[in-house]
């Protein structure tokens, strides 16, 4: 379903894209249950009393890692907070690496493989370093991703990293696929259309188009 952004008609109803930039959490897969267990383990190992649930993580995913730490660990400050976040992420990586349950959304791997034959595919996330590589490895999509960037690599937010990807890959007509208002805002700042993955974690106030399943991307590009 094609819907122009807001009412300003900034984008035409039909656009031709040469680059598709993807979010991860809430767009490619849902790791909240695994991450909640992993972070809870790390927190208990450090003798802190902080509650982590899937619902809490769904509200936090999409934010930069430092903001997530601010939200979840307000009573833990300075170096202690930084160390706890690092240990939570390390425990998360271990749990995801050994996971054998299906956590990617239906059609993700197959769709990425198909559209990569006609479009360049990228990933931009506010995640920690190593998370994108792990996602590509677990979904078998690494050979089909042209480039990627994240907060953990640059220390910058999503809009800046989207612009970085666009510039260094000379993308003339990019589109971003994500699921939260933060994704929408980043696209506004970067000046590119936003496709809302409505099956993900968030609600948004505007979008170029909406998809109810990942494979619907093919119809829009």
Tab-separated table of C-alpha atoms in Angstrom:
chain	number	residue	atom	x	y	z
A	1	UNK	CA	0.000	0.000	0.000
A	2	UNK	CA	1.625	3.247	-1.126
A	3	UNK	CA	0.869	6.314	0.979
A	4	UNK	CA	2.676	9.647	0.462
A	5	UNK	CA	4.489	11.015	3.522
A	6	UNK	CA	2.096	13.164	5.599
A	7	UNK	CA	0.039	15.550	3.465
A	8	UNK	CA	2.830	17.524	1.886
A	9	UNK	CA	3.184	15.222	-1.142
A	10	UNK	CA	6.922	15.190	-0.648
A	11	UNK	CA	7.179	11.898	-2.504
A	12	UNK	CA	5.308	10.715	-5.550
A	13	UNK	CA	3.046	7.680	-5.215
A	14	UNK	CA	5.422	5.505	-7.222
A	15	UNK	CA	9.186	5.776	-6.776
A	16	UNK	CA	12.114	3.831	-8.161
A	17	UNK	CA	14.773	2.980	-5.590
A	18	UNK	CA	18.353	1.853	-6.170
A	19	UNK	CA	19.177	1.143	-2.523
A	20	UNK	CA	17.190	-0.464	0.285
A	21	UNK	CA	18.445	0.244	3.809
A	22	UNK	CA	17.145	-2.083	6.520
A	23	UNK	CA	16.697	-1.822	10.256
A	24	UNK	CA	17.247	-5.020	12.290
A	25	UNK	CA	15.162	-5.355	15.454
A	26	UNK	CA	11.458	-5.360	14.703
A	27	UNK	CA	12.178	-5.430	10.973
A	28	UNK	CA	14.432	-8.417	10.241
A	29	UNK	CA	13.967	-10.366	13.463
A	30	UNK	CA	12.671	-10.355	17.052
A	31	UNK	CA	15.335	-11.250	19.620
A	32	UNK	CA	13.628	-9.711	22.659
A	33	UNK	CA	12.990	-12.977	24.515
A	34	UNK	CA	16.593	-14.142	24.109
A	35	UNK	CA	18.020	-10.735	24.953
A	36	UNK	CA	15.799	-10.346	28.025
A	37	UNK	CA	17.069	-13.657	29.419
A	38	UNK	CA	20.683	-12.829	28.567
A	39	UNK	CA	20.581	-9.366	30.116
A	40	UNK	CA	18.833	-10.692	33.210
A	41	UNK	CA	21.636	-13.233	33.616
A	42	UNK	CA	24.327	-10.556	33.262
A	43	UNK	CA	22.537	-8.267	35.714
A	44	UNK	CA	22.203	-11.020	38.323
A	45	UNK	CA	25.860	-11.972	37.854
A	46	UNK	CA	26.728	-8.389	38.782
A	47	UNK	CA	24.397	-8.400	41.810
A	48	UNK	CA	22.064	-5.683	40.541
A	49	UNK	CA	18.290	-5.689	40.874
A	50	UNK	CA	16.968	-4.496	37.511
A	51	UNK	CA	13.953	-6.005	35.789
A	52	UNK	CA	14.274	-6.772	32.067
A	53	UNK	CA	11.340	-8.152	30.055
A	54	UNK	CA	10.478	-8.545	26.393
A	55	UNK	CA	7.962	-5.700	26.626
A	56	UNK	CA	10.561	-3.392	28.157
A	57	UNK	CA	13.031	-4.220	25.400
A	58	UNK	CA	10.466	-3.632	22.646
A	59	UNK	CA	10.114	-0.076	23.948
A	60	UNK	CA	13.897	0.369	24.034
A	61	UNK	CA	15.047	-1.349	20.844
A	62	UNK	CA	15.772	1.179	18.143
A	63	UNK	CA	17.390	3.638	20.540
A	64	UNK	CA	21.154	4.053	20.734
A	65	UNK	CA	22.886	1.795	23.249
A	66	UNK	CA	23.830	4.645	25.600
A	67	UNK	CA	20.210	5.806	25.715
A	68	UNK	CA	19.033	2.263	26.473
A	69	UNK	CA	21.520	2.105	29.350
A	70	UNK	CA	20.266	5.471	30.642
A	71	UNK	CA	16.678	4.210	30.552
A	72	UNK	CA	17.263	0.775	32.073
A	73	UNK	CA	20.008	1.526	34.601
A	74	UNK	CA	19.240	5.016	35.975
A	75	UNK	CA	20.539	4.195	39.465
A	76	UNK	CA	23.818	2.808	38.127
A	77	UNK	CA	26.161	5.527	36.972
A	78	UNK	CA	29.490	6.167	35.318
A	79	UNK	CA	31.916	3.328	34.685
A	80	UNK	CA	29.686	0.820	36.492
A	81	UNK	CA	26.848	1.438	34.038
A	82	UNK	CA	29.199	1.194	31.072
A	83	UNK	CA	30.638	-2.088	32.343
A	84	UNK	CA	27.185	-3.556	32.999
A	85	UNK	CA	26.030	-2.647	29.488
A	86	UNK	CA	29.134	-4.272	28.007
A	87	UNK	CA	28.504	-7.460	29.971
A	88	UNK	CA	24.821	-7.500	28.986
A	89	UNK	CA	25.786	-7.177	25.321
A	90	UNK	CA	28.433	-9.897	25.636
A	91	UNK	CA	25.929	-12.273	27.239
A	92	UNK	CA	23.427	-11.372	24.517
A	93	UNK	CA	25.927	-12.178	21.767
A	94	UNK	CA	26.667	-15.570	23.317
A	95	UNK	CA	22.975	-16.407	23.610
A	96	UNK	CA	22.196	-15.392	20.043
A	97	UNK	CA	25.131	-17.328	18.621
A	98	UNK	CA	23.936	-20.592	20.114
A	99	UNK	CA	20.247	-19.990	19.481
A	100	UNK	CA	18.585	-22.520	17.180
A	101	UNK	CA	15.005	-21.247	17.385
A	102	UNK	CA	13.491	-19.234	14.533
A	103	UNK	CA	13.643	-15.556	15.438
A	104	UNK	CA	13.663	-13.904	12.016
A	105	UNK	CA	10.357	-12.829	10.553
A	106	UNK	CA	8.800	-14.915	7.809
A	107	UNK	CA	10.308	-14.420	4.369
A	108	UNK	CA	13.256	-12.275	5.447
A	109	UNK	CA	16.157	-14.333	4.103
A	110	UNK	CA	14.367	-15.337	0.921
A	111	UNK	CA	13.234	-11.796	0.168
A	112	UNK	CA	16.662	-10.265	0.761
A	113	UNK	CA	18.234	-12.822	-1.569
A	114	UNK	CA	15.705	-12.045	-4.308
A	115	UNK	CA	15.832	-8.258	-4.148
A	116	UNK	CA	19.630	-8.251	-3.924
A	117	UNK	CA	19.669	-9.346	-7.563
A	118	UNK	CA	18.178	-5.996	-8.603
A	119	UNK	CA	18.908	-3.612	-5.724
A	120	UNK	CA	21.770	-2.941	-3.342
A	121	UNK	CA	20.829	-3.860	0.222
A	122	UNK	CA	22.228	-2.145	3.321
A	123	UNK	CA	21.710	-2.288	7.076
A	124	UNK	CA	21.799	0.654	9.491
A	125	UNK	CA	21.044	0.105	13.177
A	126	UNK	CA	21.542	1.819	16.527
A	127	UNK	CA	22.971	-1.446	17.855
A	128	UNK	CA	26.308	-2.306	19.420
A	129	UNK	CA	29.364	-3.331	17.408
A	130	UNK	CA	29.152	-6.891	16.100
A	131	UNK	CA	25.358	-7.171	16.215
A	132	UNK	CA	24.810	-6.564	12.495
A	133	UNK	CA	27.461	-9.115	11.589
A	134	UNK	CA	25.781	-11.642	13.878
A	135	UNK	CA	22.357	-10.938	12.359
A	136	UNK	CA	23.695	-11.427	8.837
A	137	UNK	CA	25.421	-14.647	9.838
A	138	UNK	CA	22.387	-16.125	11.607
A	139	UNK	CA	20.023	-15.239	8.745
A	140	UNK	CA	22.447	-16.284	5.997
A	141	UNK	CA	22.194	-12.882	4.316
A	142	UNK	CA	25.814	-11.658	4.592
A	143	UNK	CA	26.581	-12.281	0.873
A	144	UNK	CA	23.646	-10.064	-0.108
A	145	UNK	CA	24.380	-7.018	2.078
A	146	UNK	CA	26.495	-4.400	0.307
A	147	UNK	CA	27.394	-2.323	3.369
A	148	UNK	CA	26.274	-1.631	6.924
A	149	UNK	CA	26.767	0.796	9.776
A	150	UNK	CA	25.773	1.143	13.438
A	151	UNK	CA	26.050	3.276	16.544
A	152	UNK	CA	28.603	0.876	18.009
A	153	UNK	CA	30.992	1.593	15.146
A	154	UNK	CA	30.583	5.351	14.813
A	155	UNK	CA	29.064	6.622	18.052
A	156	UNK	CA	26.529	8.426	15.872
A	157	UNK	CA	22.759	8.130	15.659
A	158	UNK	CA	20.746	6.518	12.897
A	159	UNK	CA	20.247	9.596	10.712
A	160	UNK	CA	23.989	10.280	10.509
A	161	UNK	CA	24.725	6.636	9.749
A	162	UNK	CA	22.058	6.524	7.039
A	163	UNK	CA	23.642	9.566	5.419
A	164	UNK	CA	27.069	7.943	5.762
A	165	UNK	CA	25.885	4.792	3.970
A	166	UNK	CA	24.230	6.824	1.216
A	167	UNK	CA	27.302	8.950	0.579
A	168	UNK	CA	29.964	6.252	0.625
A	169	UNK	CA	27.911	3.977	-1.665
A	170	UNK	CA	26.685	6.729	-4.016
A	171	UNK	CA	23.030	5.754	-3.600
A	172	UNK	CA	20.893	8.035	-5.746
A	173	UNK	CA	17.439	6.975	-4.580
A	174	UNK	CA	17.475	5.187	-1.200
A	175	UNK	CA	14.611	4.018	1.001
A	176	UNK	CA	14.731	2.901	4.623
A	177	UNK	CA	12.657	0.085	6.127
A	178	UNK	CA	12.079	0.203	9.886
A	179	UNK	CA	9.431	-0.158	12.554
A	180	UNK	CA	9.622	2.701	15.081
A	181	UNK	CA	9.073	6.423	15.333
A	182	UNK	CA	12.811	6.772	15.811
A	183	UNK	CA	13.321	5.199	12.399
A	184	UNK	CA	10.758	7.569	10.914
A	185	UNK	CA	12.433	10.589	12.507
A	186	UNK	CA	15.865	9.469	11.287
A	187	UNK	CA	14.561	9.229	7.730
A	188	UNK	CA	13.049	12.705	8.005
A	189	UNK	CA	16.427	14.025	9.155
A	190	UNK	CA	18.295	12.157	6.425
A	191	UNK	CA	15.780	13.261	3.801
A	192	UNK	CA	14.759	9.838	2.499
A	193	UNK	CA	11.457	7.908	2.278
A	194	UNK	CA	10.500	5.606	5.132
A	195	UNK	CA	8.696	2.277	4.767
A	196	UNK	CA	7.023	1.287	8.026
A	197	UNK	CA	7.208	-2.399	9.035
A	198	UNK	CA	3.908	-2.417	10.924
A	199	UNK	CA	4.495	-5.954	12.234
A	200	UNK	CA	7.403	-4.689	14.350
A	201	UNK	CA	7.663	-2.979	17.732
A	202	UNK	CA	6.357	0.546	17.269
A	203	UNK	CA	3.789	2.986	15.935
A	204	UNK	CA	4.724	5.887	13.662
A	205	UNK	CA	3.066	9.133	12.663
A	206	UNK	CA	4.022	9.148	8.979
A	207	UNK	CA	5.492	6.977	6.261
A	208	UNK	CA	5.916	6.649	2.513
A	209	UNK	CA	4.465	3.145	2.564
A	210	UNK	CA	3.506	0.446	5.048
A	211	UNK	CA	4.187	-3.295	4.936
A	212	UNK	CA	2.461	-5.974	7.006
A	213	UNK	CA	5.082	-8.617	6.234
A	214	UNK	CA	8.708	-8.368	5.134
A	215	UNK	CA	8.160	-9.838	1.675
A	216	UNK	CA	5.864	-6.942	0.750
A	217	UNK	CA	9.004	-4.856	0.241
A	218	UNK	CA	9.312	-6.409	-3.219
A	219	UNK	CA	6.084	-4.753	-4.322
A	220	UNK	CA	7.352	-1.311	-3.382
A	221	UNK	CA	10.792	-1.175	-4.972
